[in-house]
PDB file of C-alpha atoms in Angstrom:
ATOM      1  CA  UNK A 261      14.437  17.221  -9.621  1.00  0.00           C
ATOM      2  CA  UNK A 262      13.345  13.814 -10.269  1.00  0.00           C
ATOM      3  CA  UNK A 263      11.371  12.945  -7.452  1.00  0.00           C
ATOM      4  CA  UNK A 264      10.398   9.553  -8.818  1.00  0.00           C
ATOM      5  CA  UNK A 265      14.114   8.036  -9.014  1.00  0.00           C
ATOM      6  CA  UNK A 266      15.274   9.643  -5.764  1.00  0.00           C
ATOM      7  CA  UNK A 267      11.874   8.522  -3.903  1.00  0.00           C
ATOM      8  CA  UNK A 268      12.368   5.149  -5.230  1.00  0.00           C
ATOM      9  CA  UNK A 269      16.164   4.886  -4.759  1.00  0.00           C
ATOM     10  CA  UNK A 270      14.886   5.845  -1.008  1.00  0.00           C
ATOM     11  CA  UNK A 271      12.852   3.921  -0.312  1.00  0.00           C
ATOM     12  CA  UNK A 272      14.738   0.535  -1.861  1.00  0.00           C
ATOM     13  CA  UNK A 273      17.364   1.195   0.868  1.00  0.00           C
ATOM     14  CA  UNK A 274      15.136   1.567   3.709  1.00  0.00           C
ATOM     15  CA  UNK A 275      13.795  -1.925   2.814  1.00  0.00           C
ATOM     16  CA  UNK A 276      16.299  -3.923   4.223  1.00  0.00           C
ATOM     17  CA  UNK A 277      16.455  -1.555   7.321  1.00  0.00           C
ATOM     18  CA  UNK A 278      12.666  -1.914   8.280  1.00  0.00           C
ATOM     19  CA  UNK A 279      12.466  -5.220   8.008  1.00  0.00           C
ATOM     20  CA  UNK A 280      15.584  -5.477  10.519  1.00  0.00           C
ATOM     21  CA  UNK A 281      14.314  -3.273  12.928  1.00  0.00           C
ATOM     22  CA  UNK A 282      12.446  -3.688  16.131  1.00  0.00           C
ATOM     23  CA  UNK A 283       9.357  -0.520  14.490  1.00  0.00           C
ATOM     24  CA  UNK A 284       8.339  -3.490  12.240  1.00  0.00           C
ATOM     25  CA  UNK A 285       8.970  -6.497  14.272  1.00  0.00           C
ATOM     26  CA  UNK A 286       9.088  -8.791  11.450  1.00  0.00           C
ATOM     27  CA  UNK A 287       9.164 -11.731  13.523  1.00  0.00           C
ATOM     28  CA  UNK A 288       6.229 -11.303  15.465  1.00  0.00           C
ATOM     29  CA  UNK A 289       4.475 -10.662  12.133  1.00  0.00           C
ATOM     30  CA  UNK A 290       5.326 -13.521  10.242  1.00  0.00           C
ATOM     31  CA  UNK A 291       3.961 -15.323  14.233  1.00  0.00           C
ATOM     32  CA  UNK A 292       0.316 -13.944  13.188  1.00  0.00           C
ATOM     33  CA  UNK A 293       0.782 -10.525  15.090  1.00  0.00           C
ATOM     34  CA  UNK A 294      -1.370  -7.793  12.810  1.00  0.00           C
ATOM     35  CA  UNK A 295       0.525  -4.480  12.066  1.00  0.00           C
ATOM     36  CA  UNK A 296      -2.833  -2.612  12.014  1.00  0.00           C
ATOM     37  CA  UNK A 297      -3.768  -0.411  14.909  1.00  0.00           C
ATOM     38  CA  UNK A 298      -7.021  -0.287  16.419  1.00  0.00           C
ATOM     39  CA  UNK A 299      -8.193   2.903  14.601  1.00  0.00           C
ATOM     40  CA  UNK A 300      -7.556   1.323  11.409  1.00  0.00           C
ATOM     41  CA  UNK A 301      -9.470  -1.558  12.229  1.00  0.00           C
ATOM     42  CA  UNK A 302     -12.425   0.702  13.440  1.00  0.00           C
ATOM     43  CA  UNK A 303     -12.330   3.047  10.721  1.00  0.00           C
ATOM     44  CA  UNK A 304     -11.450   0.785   7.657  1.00  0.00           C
ATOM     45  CA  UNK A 305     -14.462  -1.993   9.102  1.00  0.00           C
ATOM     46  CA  UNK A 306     -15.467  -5.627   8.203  1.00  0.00           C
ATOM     47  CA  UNK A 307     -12.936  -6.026   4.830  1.00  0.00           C
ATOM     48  CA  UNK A 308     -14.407 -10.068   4.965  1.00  0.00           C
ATOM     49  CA  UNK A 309     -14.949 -10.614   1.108  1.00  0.00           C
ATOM     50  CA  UNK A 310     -13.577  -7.180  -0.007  1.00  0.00           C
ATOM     51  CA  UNK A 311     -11.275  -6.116  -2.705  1.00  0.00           C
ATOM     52  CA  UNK A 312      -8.872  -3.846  -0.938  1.00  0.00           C
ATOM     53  CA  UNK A 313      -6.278  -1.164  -2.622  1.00  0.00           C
ATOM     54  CA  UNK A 314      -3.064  -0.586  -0.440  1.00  0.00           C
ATOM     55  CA  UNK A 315      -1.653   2.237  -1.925  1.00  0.00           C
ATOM     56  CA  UNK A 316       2.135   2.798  -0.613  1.00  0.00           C
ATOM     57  CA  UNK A 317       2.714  -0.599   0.503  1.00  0.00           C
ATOM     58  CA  UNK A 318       5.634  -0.788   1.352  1.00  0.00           C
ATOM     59  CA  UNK A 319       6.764  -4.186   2.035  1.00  0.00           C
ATOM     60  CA  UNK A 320       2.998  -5.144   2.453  1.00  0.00           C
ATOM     61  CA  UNK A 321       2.371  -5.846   6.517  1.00  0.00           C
ATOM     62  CA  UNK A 322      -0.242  -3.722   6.243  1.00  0.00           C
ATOM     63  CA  UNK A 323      -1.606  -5.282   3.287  1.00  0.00           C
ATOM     64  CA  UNK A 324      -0.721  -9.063   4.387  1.00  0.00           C
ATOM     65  CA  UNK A 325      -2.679  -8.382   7.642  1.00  0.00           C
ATOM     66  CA  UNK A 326      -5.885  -7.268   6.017  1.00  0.00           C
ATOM     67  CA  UNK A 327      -5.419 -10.466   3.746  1.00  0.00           C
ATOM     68  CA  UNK A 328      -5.262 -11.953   7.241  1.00  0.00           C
ATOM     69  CA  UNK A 329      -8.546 -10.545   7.931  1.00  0.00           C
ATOM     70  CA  UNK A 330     -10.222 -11.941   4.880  1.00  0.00           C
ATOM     71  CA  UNK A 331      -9.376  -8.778   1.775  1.00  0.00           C
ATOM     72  CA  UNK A 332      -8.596 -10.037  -1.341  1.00  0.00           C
ATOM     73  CA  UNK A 333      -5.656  -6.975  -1.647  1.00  0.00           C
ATOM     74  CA  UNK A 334      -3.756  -5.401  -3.823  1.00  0.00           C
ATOM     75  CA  UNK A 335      -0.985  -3.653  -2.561  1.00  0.00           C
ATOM     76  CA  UNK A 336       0.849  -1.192  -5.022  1.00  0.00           C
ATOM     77  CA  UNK A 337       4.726   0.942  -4.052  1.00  0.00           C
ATOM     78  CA  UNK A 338       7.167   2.454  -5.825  1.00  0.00           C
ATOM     79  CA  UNK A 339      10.220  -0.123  -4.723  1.00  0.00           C
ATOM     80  CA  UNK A 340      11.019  -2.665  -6.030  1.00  0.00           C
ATOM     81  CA  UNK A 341      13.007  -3.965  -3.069  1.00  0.00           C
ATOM     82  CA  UNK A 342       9.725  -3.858  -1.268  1.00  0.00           C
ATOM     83  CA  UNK A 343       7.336  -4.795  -4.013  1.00  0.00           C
ATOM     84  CA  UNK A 344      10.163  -8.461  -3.946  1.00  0.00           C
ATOM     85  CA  UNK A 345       9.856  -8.524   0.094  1.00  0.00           C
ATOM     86  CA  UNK A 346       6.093  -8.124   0.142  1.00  0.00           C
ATOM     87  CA  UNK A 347       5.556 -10.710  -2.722  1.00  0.00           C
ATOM     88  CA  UNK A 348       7.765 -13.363  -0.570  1.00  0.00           C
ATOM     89  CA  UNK A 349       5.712 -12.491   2.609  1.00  0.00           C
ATOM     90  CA  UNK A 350       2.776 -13.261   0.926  1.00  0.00           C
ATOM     91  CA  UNK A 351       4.231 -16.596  -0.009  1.00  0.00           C
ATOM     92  CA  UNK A 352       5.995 -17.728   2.777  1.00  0.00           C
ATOM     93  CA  UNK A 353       2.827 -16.929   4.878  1.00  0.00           C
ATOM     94  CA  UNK A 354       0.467 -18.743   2.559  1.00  0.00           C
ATOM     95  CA  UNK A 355      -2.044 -15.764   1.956  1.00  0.00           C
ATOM     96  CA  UNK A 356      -3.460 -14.572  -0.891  1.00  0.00           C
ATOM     97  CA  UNK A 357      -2.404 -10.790  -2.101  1.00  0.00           C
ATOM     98  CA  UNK A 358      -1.452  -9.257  -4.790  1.00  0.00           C
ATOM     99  CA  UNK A 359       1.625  -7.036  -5.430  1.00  0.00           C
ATOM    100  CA  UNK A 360       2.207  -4.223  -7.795  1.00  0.00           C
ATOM    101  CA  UNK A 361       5.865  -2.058  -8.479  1.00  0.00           C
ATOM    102  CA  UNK A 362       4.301   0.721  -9.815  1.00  0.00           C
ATOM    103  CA  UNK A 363       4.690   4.569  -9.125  1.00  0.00           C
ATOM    104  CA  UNK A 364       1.167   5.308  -7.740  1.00  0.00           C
ATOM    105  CA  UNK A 365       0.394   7.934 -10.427  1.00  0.00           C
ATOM    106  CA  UNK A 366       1.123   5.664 -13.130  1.00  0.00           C
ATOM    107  CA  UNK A 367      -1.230   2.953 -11.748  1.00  0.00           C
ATOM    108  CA  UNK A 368      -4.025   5.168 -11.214  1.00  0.00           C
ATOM    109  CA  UNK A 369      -3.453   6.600 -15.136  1.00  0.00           C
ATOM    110  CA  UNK A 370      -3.047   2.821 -16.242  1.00  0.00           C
ATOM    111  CA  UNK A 371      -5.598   1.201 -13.561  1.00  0.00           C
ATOM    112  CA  UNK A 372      -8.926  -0.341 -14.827  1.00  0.00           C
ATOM    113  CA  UNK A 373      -9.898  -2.103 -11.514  1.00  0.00           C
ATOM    114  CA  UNK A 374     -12.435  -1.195  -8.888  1.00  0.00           C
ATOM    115  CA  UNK A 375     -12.023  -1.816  -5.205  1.00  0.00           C
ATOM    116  CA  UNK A 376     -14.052  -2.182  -2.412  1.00  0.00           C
ATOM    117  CA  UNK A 377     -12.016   0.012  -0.157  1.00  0.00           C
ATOM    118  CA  UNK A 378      -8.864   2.274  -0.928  1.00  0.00           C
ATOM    119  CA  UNK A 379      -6.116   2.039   2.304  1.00  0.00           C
ATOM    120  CA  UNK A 380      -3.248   4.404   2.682  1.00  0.00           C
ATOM    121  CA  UNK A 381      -1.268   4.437   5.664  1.00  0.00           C
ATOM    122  CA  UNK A 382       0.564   6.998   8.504  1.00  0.00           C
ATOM    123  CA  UNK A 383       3.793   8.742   6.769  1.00  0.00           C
ATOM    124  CA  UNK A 384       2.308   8.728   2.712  1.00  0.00           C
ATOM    125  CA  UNK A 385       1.726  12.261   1.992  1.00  0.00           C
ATOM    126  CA  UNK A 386       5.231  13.679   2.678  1.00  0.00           C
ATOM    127  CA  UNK A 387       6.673  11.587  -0.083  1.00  0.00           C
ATOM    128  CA  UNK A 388       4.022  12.521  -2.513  1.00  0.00           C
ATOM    129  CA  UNK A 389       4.757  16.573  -5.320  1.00  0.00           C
ATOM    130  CA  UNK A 390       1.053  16.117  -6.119  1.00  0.00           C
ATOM    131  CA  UNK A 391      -1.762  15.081  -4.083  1.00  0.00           C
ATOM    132  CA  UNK A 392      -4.789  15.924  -6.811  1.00  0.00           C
ATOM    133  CA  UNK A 393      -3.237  13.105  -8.846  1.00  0.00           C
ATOM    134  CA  UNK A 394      -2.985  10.830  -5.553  1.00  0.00           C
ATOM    135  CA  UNK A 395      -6.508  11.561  -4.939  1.00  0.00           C
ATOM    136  CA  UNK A 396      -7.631  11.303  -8.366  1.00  0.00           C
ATOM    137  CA  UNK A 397      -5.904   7.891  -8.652  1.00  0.00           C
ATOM    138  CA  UNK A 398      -8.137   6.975  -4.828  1.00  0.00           C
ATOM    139  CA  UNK A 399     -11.348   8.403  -6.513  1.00  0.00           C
ATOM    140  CA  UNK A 400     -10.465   5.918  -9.915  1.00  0.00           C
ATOM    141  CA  UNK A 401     -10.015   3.132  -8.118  1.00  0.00           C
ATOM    142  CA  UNK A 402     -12.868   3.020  -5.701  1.00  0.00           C
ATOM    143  CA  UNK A 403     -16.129   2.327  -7.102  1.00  0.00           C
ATOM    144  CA  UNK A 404     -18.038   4.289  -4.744  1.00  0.00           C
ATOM    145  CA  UNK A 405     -16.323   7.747  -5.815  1.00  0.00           C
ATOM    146  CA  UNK A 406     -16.209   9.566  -8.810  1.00  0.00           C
ATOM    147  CA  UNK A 407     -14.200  12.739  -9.470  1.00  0.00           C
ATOM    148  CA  UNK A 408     -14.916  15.015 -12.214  1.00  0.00           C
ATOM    149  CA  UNK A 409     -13.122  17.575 -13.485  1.00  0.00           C
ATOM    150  CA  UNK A 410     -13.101  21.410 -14.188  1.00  0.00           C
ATOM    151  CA  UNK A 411     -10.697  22.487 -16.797  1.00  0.00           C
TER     152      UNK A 411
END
């Protein structure tokens, strides 16, 4: 089974139906509301002045509203249709992120960058065959951890 193809043919139809429904509330968004809960906020902390990895993405609320709070992001999903939604977002609302379509294993195999913080979001995991690699690629890409490993 090709998980890759199937997750991303998934996930570019669901793009059109999140941003239409009432979960997302895509108006109130683009009106300044933040999609992050309280626990993120608390957890995550000050991101003021911090390079910020948003691994799964989606179409980048989540990423646009810690650009809101001052991250200079990067937000990184497997669809395309999302990866096109998130980039116009970012436009329309004037903030400054940056948005990758890339599979998240082959952006933590091709990824050079180091980031202040390393965000994932509710719902990730289910979608993911291998969650070494997804750590692995979260240990890569945050300068504070390093993995090694035992072959």
């Amino acid at each position: 089974m090709d998980y890759l193809a199937i997750n991303k043919h998934a996930w570019n139809q669901r793009t059109q139906i999140h941003l239409d429904s009432t979960f997302y509330d895509l108006d109130a968004f683009i009106q300044g509301k933040s999609s992050l809960n309280p626990i993120e906020l608390e957890q995550v902390g000050d991101v003021h002045h911090k390079s910020l990895l948003h691994l799964q993405c989606h179409f980048g609320q989540d990423s646009l509203s810690w650009a809101r709070l001052g991250a200079n992001v990067t937000g990184v999903d497997l669809s395309s249709e999302s990866i096109a939604t998130a980039k116009k977002l970012a436009v329309q609302l004037h903030l400054p992120a940056r948005f990758i379509n890339n599979d998240i294993y082959q952006f933590g195999e091709n990824n050079t960058e180091q980031y202040d913080i390393v965000f994932t979001s509710y719902g990730v995991l289910s979608w993911l065959p291998d969650l070494t690699r997804w750590a692995q690629t979260i240990a890569g890409a945050n300068h504070c951890w390093r993995i090694t490993s035992r072959r």
